Coordinates of C-alpha atoms and ligand atoms in Angstrom, one line a residue:
X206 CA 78.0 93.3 132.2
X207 CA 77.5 89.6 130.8
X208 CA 80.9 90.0 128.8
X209 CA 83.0 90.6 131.7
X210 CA 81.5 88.1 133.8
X211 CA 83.0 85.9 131.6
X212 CA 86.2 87.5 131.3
X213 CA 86.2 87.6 135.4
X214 CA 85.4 84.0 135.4
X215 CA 87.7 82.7 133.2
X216 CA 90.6 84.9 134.8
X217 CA 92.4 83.6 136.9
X218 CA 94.6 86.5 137.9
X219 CA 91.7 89.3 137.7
X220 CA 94.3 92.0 136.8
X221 CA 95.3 90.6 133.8
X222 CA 92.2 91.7 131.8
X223 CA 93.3 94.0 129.2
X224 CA 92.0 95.8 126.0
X225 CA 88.8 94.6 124.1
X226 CA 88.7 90.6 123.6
X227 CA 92.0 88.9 124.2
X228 CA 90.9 87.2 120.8
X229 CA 92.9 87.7 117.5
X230 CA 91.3 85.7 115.4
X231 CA 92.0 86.4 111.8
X232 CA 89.7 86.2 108.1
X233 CA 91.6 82.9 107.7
X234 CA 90.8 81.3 110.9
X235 CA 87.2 82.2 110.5
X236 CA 85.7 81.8 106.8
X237 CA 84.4 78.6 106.2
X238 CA 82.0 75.8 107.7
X239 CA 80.3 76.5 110.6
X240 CA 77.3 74.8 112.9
X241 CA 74.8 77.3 114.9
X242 CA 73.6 75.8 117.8
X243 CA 70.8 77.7 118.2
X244 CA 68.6 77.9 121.7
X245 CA 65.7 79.4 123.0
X246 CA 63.6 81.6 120.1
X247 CA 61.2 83.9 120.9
X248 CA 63.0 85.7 123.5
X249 CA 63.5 89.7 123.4
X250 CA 66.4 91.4 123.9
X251 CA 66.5 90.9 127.6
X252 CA 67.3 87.9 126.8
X253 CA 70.7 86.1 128.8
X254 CA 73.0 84.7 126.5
X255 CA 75.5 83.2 129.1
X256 CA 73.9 80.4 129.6
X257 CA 72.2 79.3 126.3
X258 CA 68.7 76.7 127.2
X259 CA 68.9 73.2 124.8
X260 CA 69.7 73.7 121.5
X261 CA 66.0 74.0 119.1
X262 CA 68.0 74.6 115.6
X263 CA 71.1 73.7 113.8
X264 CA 72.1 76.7 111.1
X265 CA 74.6 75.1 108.9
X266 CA 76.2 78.1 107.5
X267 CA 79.3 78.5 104.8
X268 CA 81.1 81.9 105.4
X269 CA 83.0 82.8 101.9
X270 CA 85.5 85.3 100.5
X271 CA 84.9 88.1 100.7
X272 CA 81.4 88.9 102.4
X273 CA 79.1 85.9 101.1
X274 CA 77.5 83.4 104.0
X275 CA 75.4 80.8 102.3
X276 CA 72.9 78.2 104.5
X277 CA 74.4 75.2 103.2
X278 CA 70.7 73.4 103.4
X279 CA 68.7 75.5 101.7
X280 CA 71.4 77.7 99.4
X281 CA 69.9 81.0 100.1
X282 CA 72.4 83.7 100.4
X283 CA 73.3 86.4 102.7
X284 CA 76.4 88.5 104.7
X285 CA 79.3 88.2 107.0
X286 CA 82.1 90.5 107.9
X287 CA 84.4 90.0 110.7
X288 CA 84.6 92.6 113.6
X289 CA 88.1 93.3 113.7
X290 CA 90.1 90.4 115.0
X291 CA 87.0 89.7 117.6
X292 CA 84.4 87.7 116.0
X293 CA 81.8 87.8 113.4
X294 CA 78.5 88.8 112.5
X295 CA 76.2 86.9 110.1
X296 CA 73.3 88.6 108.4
X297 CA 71.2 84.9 106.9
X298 CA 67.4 84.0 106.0
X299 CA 66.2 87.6 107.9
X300 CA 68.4 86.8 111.0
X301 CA 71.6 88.3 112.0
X302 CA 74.2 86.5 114.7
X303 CA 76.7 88.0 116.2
X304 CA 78.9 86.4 118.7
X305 CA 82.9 87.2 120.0
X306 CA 84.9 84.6 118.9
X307 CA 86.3 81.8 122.0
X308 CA 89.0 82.6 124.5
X309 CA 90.1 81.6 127.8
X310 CA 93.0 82.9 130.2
X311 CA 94.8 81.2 132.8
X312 CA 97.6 83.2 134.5
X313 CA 99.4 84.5 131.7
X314 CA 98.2 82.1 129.2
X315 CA 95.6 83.0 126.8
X316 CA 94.0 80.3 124.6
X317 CA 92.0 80.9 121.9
X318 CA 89.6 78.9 119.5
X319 CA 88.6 81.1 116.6
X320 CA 86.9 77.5 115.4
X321 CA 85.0 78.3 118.7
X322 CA 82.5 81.3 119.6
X323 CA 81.3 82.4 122.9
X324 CA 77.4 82.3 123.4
X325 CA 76.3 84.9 120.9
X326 CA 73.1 86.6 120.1
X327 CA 70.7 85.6 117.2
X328 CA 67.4 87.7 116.6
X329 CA 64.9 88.8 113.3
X330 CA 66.0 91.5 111.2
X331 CA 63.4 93.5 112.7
X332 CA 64.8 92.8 116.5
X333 CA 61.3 91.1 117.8
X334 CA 62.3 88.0 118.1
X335 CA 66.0 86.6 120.2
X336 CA 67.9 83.6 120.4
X337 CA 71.1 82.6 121.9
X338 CA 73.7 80.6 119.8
X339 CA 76.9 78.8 119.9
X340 CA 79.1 78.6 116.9
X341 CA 81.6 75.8 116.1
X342 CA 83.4 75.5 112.8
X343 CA 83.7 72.4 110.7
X344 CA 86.9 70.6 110.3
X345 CA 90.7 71.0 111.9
X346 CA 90.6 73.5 114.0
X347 CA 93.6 76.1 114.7
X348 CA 93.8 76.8 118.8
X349 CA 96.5 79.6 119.0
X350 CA 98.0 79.6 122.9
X351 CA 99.7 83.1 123.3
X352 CA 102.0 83.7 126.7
X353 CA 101.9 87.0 127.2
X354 CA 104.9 88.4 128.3
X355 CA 106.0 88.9 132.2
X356 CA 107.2 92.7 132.2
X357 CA 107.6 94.8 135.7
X358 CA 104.1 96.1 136.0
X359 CA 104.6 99.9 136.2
X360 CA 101.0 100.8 134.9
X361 CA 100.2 102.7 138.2
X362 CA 103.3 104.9 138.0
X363 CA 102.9 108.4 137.2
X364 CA 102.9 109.4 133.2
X365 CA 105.8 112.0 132.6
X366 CA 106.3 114.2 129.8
X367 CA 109.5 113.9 128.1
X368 CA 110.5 117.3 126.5
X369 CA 113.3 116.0 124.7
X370 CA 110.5 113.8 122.7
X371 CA 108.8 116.9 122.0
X372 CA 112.1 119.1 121.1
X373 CA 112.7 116.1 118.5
X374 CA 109.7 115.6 117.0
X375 CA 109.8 119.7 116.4
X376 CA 113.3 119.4 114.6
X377 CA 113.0 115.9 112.8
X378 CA 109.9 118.0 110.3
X379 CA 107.7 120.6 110.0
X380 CA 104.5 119.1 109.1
X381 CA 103.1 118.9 112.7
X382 CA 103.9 120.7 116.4
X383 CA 104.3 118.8 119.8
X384 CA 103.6 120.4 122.7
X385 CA 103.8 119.3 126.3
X386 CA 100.3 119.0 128.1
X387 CA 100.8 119.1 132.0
X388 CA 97.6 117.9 132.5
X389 CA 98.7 114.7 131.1
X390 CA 101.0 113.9 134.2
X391 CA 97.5 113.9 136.7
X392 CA 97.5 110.5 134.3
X393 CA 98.7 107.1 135.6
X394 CA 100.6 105.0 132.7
X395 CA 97.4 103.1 132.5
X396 CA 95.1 105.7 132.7
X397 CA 97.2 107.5 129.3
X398 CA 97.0 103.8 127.6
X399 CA 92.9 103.9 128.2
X400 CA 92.8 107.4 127.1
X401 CA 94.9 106.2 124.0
X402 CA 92.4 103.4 123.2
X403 CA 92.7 101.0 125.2
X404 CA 93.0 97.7 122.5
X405 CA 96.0 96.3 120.6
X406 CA 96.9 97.6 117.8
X407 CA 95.4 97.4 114.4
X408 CA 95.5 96.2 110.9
X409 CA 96.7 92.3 111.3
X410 CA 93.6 90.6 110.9
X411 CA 92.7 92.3 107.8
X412 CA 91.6 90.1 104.8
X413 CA 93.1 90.9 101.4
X414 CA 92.0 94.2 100.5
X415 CA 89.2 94.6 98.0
X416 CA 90.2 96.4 94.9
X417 CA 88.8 99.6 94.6
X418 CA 85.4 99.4 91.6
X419 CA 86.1 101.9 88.7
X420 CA 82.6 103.4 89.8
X421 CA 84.1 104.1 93.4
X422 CA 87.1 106.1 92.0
X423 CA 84.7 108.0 89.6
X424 CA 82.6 109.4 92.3
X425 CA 85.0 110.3 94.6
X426 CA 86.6 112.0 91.4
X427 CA 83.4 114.4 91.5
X428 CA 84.5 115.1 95.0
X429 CA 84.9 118.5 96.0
X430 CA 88.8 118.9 97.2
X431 CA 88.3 119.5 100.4
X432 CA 85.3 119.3 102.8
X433 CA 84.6 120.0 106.6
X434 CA 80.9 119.5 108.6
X435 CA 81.7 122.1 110.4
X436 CA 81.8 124.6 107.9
X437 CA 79.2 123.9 105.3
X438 CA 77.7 126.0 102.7
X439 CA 79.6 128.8 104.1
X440 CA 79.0 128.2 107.9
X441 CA 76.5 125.9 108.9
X442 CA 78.1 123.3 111.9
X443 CA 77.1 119.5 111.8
X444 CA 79.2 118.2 114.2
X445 CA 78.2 118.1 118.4
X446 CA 80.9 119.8 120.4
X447 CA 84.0 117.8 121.4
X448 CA 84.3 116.3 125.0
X449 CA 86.5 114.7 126.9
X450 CA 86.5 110.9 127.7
X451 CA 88.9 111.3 130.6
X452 CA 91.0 108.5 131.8
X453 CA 88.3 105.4 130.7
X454 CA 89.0 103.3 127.6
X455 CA 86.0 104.7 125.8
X456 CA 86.8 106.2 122.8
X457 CA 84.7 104.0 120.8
X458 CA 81.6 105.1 122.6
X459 CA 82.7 108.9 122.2
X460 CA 83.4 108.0 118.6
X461 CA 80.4 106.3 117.8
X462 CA 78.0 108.4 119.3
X463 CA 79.4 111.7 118.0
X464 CA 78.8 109.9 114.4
X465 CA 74.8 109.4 115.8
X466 CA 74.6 113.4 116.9
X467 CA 76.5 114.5 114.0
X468 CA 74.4 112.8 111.4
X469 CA 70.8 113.4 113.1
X470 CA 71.8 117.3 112.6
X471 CA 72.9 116.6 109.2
X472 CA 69.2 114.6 108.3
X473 CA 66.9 117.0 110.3
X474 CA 69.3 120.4 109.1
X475 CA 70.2 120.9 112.6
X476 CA 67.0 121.2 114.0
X477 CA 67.2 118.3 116.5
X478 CA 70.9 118.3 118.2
X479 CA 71.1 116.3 120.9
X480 CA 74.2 114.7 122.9
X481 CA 74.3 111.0 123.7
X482 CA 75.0 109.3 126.3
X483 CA 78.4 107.3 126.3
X484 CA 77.6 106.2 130.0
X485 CA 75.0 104.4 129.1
X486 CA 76.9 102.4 126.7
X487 CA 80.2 101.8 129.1
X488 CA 78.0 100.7 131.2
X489 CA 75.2 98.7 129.6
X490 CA 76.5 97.1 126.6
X491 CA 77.4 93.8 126.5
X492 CA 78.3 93.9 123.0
X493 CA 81.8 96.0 124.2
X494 CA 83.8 95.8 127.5
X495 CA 83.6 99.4 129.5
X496 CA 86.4 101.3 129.7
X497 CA 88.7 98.7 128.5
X498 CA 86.9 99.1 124.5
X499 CA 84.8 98.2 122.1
X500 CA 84.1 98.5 118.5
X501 CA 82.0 101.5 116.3
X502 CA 80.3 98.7 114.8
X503 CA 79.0 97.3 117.7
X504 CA 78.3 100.4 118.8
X505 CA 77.2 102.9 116.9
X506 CA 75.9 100.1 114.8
X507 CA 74.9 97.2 116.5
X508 CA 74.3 98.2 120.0
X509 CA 72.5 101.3 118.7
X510 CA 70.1 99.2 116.5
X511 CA 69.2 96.2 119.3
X512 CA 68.9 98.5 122.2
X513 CA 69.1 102.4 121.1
X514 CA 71.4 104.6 122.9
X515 CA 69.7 107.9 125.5
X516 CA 70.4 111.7 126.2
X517 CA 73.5 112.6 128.1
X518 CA 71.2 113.9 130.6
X519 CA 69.8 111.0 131.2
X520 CA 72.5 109.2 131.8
X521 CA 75.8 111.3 132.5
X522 CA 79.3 110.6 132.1
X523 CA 81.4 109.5 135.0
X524 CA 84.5 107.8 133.0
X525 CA 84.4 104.6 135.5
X526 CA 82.8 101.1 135.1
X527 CA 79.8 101.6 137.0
X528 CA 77.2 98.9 136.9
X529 CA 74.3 99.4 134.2
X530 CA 71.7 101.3 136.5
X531 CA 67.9 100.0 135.6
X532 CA 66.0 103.0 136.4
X533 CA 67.8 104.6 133.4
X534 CA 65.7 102.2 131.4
X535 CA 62.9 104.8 131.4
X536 CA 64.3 107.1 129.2
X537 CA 63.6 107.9 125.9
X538 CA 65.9 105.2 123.8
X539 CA 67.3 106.1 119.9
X540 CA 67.6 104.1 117.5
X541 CA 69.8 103.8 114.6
X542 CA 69.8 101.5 111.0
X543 CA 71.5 100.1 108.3
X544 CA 75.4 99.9 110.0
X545 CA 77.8 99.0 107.8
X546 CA 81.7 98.9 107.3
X547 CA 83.0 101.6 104.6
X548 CA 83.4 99.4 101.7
X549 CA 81.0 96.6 102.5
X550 CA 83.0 94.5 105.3
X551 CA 85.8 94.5 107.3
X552 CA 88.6 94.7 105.3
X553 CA 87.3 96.7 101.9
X554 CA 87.8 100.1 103.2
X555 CA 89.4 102.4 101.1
X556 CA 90.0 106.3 101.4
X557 CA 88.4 106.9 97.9
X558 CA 85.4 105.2 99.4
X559 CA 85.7 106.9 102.9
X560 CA 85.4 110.5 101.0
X561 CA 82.4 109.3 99.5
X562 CA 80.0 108.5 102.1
X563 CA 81.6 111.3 104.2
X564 CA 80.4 113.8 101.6
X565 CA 77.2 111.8 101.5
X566 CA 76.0 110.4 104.9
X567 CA 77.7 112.5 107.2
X568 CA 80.8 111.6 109.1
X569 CA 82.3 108.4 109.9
X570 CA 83.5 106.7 113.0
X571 CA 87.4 105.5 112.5
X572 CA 89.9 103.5 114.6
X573 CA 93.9 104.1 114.2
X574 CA 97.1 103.3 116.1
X575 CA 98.2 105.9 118.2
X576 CA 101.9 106.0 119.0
X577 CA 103.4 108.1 121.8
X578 CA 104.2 111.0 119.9
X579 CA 100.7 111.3 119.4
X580 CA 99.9 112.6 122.5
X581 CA 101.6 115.3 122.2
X582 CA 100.7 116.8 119.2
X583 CA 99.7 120.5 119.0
X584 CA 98.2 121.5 115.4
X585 CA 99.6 120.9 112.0
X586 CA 98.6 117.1 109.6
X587 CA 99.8 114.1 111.7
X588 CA 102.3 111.1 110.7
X589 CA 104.2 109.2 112.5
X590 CA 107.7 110.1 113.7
X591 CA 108.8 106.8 115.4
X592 CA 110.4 109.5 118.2
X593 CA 109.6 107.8 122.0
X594 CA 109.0 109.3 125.3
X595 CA 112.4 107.9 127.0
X596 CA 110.5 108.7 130.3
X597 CA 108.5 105.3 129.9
X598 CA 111.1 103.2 129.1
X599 CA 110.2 100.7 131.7
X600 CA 106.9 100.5 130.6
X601 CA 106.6 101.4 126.8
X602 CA 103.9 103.0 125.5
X603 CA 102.0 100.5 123.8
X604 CA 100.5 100.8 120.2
X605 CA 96.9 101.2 121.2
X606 CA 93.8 101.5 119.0
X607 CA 91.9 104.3 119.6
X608 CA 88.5 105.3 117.8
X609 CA 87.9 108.8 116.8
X610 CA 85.6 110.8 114.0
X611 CA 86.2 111.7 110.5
X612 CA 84.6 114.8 110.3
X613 CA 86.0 116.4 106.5
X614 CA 89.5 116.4 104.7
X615 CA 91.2 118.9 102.2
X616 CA 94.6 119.5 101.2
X617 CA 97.1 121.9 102.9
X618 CA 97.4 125.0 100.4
X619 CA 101.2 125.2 99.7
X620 CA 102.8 121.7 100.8
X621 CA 100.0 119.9 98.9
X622 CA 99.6 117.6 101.9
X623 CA 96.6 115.4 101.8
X624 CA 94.5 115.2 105.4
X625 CA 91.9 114.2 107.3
X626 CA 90.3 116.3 109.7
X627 CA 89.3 114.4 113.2
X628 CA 87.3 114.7 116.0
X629 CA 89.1 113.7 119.0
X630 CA 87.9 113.0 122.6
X631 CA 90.6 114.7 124.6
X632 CA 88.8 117.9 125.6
X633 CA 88.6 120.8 123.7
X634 CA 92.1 121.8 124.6
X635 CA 94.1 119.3 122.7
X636 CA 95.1 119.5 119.4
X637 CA 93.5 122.2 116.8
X638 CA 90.8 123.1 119.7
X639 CA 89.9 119.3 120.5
X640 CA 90.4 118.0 116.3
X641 CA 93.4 116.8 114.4
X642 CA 94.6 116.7 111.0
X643 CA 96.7 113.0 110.1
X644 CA 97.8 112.2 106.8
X645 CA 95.0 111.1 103.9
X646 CA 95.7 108.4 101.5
X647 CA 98.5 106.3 102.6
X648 CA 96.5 104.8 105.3
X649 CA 98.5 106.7 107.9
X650 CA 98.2 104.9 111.3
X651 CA 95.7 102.3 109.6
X652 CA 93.4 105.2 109.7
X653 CA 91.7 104.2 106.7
X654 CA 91.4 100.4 107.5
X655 CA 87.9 100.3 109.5
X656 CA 86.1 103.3 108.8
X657 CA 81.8 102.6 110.2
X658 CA 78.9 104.0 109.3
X659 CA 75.3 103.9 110.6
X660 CA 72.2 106.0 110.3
X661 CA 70.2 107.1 113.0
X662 CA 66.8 107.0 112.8
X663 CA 64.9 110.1 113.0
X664 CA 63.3 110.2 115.7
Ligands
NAG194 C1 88.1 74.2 119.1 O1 86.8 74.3 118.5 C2 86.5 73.2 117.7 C3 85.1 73.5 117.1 O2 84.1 73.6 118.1 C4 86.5 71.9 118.5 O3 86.2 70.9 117.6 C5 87.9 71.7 119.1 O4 87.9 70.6 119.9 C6 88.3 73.0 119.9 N1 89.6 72.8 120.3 C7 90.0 72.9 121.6 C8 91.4 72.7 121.9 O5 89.2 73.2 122.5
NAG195 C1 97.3 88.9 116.2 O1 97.8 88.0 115.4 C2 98.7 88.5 114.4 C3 99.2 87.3 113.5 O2 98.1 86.6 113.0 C4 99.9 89.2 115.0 O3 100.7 89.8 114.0 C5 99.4 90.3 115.9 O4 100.4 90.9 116.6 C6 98.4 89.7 116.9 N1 97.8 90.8 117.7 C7 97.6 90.8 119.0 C8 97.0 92.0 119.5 O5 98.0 89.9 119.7
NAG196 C1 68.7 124.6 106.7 O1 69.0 125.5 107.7 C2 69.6 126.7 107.2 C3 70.0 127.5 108.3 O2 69.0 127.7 109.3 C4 68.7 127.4 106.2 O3 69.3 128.5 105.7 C5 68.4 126.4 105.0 O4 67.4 127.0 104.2 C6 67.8 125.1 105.6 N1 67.7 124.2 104.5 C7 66.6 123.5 104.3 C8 66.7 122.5 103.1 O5 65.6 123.6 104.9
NAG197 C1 104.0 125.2 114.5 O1 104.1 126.3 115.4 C2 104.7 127.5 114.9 C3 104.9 128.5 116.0 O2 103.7 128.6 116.7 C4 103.8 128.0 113.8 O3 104.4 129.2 113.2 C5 103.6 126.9 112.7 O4 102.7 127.3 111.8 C6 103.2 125.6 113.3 N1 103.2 124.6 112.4 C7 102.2 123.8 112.1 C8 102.4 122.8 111.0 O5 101.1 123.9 112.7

């Protein structure tokens, strides 16, 4: 994979790779001026971005609040969202750019230029023609140098239940159950924090929240109270069966391509229901970093649209970074469309919104921060209890972000709880039989900051 070549090369101590993209660049750091560099047109998507040819085109580009990019020769409009806290993308004059914004490590040190992208990619709308580009932004630049902290590394010990955790988060309320899962102590600490997600936590990068259109609150007024894909029009099931990412940091591929199978049974009535293949993309996207995450966006949207995704068959799921095997090229490839953050760009999600499209389109990949109570939750709607497991208290549990699918919501008859109902990837014996249910409209976990949707195309 191109992306961790460059993380590997820039490391210098190897084992100090973590999460997605060290970079946490914020909506500040990036709107504004910026200079493409842009190198080598005409390519396809083969094409190797690492080490961009001479450069054939400057794209002088104004990125503006809150999803307006404007070529600043011409004045022709188009889009830009950031992708969580790790770049960009820019949709301008029928070509889009993505690139992850600048970073290097050394030892402990990591430096990042968000005035600064890596290589990116550059191609046509309709994907037949490639480039490579370089960002740089206009003016004073901000270079943020974060140490990270030296803590004992205790990542390869053992993960231990702590039933005191679980007897405490029974007695401190009675919306959810915890449970101990022994399975869970096969698990290194590591292994639980991959399983958990894998990247930092969420929700600091967000721009100022877009206000939610009188239009929006209207139609998700119309709403029915509650809805499930499972269980529609009394009975019919949308939604692929749940599976079980094991010990790899690949929710977001599990996440993403659940939304694909999901909502290809939802446009063909479920008379096509195929599984896809999350190996394919730990192993072959550059656009997200293995088992140690990526983004719904990039995947379900972006990766999914450049390069399709295959059959599990095809390609089947062994939970470890194995290299991107060729001959897998020859299968069949799907495609999806038209990928989009709920609310427009990162940063206008709203749960009146989410409801929407999930009635809609089908339903929608999410990310949220999971906690250590989380894992061992049992049945009943999730919140946060702020209760630890005092077994890791060498190595806390850090908040990680993990991707799952919003599959329907209602509200619990009685307590008048509001929840969401959510596809995990922990097997089918977590939770409610492999779902959960977490709090609705409070943004519970910053489960309703970065909902994705994309369509697949029918094939
Ligand atoms: C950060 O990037 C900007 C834009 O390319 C550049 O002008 C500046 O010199 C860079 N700063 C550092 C410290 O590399
Ligand atoms: C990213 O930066 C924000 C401040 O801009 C900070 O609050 C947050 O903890 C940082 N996140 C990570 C993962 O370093
Ligand atoms: C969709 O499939 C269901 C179950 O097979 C069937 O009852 C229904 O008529 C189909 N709907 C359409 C629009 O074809
Ligand atoms: C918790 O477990 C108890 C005992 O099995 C059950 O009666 C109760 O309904 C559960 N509560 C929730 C919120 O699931």
């Amino acid at each position: 994979m191109r992306v961790y070549a460059v993380i590997f090369m820039l490391a210098v101590v190897p084992a100090f790779v973590v999460g997605d993209t060290p970079a946490n660049c914020t909506y500040e750091d990036v709107a504004g001026e910026w200079i493409f560099e842009v190198s080598g047109y005409g390519g396809d998507n083969k094409i190797d971005c690492t080490k961009p040819g001479p450069v054939t085109y400057k794209l002088h580009v104004q990125l503006l609040f809150p999803d307006v990019a404007v070529d600043v020769q011409y004045g022709t409009k188009g889009f830009w969202t950031l992708i969580y806290n790790q770049g960009f993308e820019v949709v301008l004059n029928n070509r889009k750019y993505f690139a992850f914004s600048e970073y290097t490590q050394q030892g402990s040190q990591v430096t990042m230029n968000c005035s600064q992208t890596l290589p990116g990619w550059s191609h046509n709308v309709i994907g037949s023609d490639w480039a490579c580009y370089v960002g740089s932004k206009v003016g004073p630049s901000k270079v943020h140098t974060v140490r990270k902290e030296r803590r004992p590394d205790f990542s390869q010990m053992m993960y231990r239940n702590d039933k005191k955790m679980v007897e405490k988060i029974n007695r401190a309320q009675k919306s959810w159950n915890a449970t101990i899962y022994p399975e869970h102590e096969m698990y290194t600490v590591e292994d639980m924090r991959r399983r958990a997600g894998a990247m930092n936590g969420l929700g600091s990068s967000r721009p100022a929240p877009a206000i939610v259109t009188n239009q929006a609150k209207r139609a998700a007024s119309s709403l029915p109270p509650g809805f499930d894909w499972r269980n529609v029009n009394g009975g019919q099931n949308f939604v692929s069966p749940v599976r079980n990412q094991a010990s790899c940091g690949s929710c977001y591929a599990f996440g993403s391509l659940a939304m694909l199978e999901s909502r290809l049974r939802i446009a063909t009535n479920n008379s096509i229901q195929l599984v896809f293949s999350t190996q394919d993309v730990v192993s072959c996207s550059e656009y997200s970093q293995g088992c140690e995450g990526g983004f719904p966006y990039l995947v379900a949207g972006k990766y999914a649209e450049d390069f399709g995704v295959v059959e599990e068959s095809c390609y089947p799921y062994e939970g470890t970074d194995i290299s991107c095997s060729k001959e897998k090229a020859g299968c069949r490839r799907y495609y999806a469309t038209n990928y989009n953050y709920v609310g427009g760009f990162y940063g206008g999600c709203k749960e009146e919104l989410m409801r929407a499209q999930l009635v809609k389109n089908g339903p929608l990949a999410v990310s949220f921060m999971v906690y250590d109570d989380f894992m061992a939750y049992s049945g009943g709607i999730y919140h946060h209890t702020g209760v630890k497991n005092e077994n890791l208290k060498f190595n806390p549990f850090e908040i990680t972000n993990h991707v799952v699918l919003v599959v329907g919501y209602g509200v619990e008859a009685g307590s008048g709880e509001k929840f969401w109902i959510v596809k995990n990837s922990w097997g089918a014996d977590w939770g409610e039989e492999g779902y959960f249910r977490i709090r609705r409209g409070t943004d519970e976990c910053a489960i309703e900051s970065i909902a994705v949707e994309a369509f697949p195309i029918y094939p």
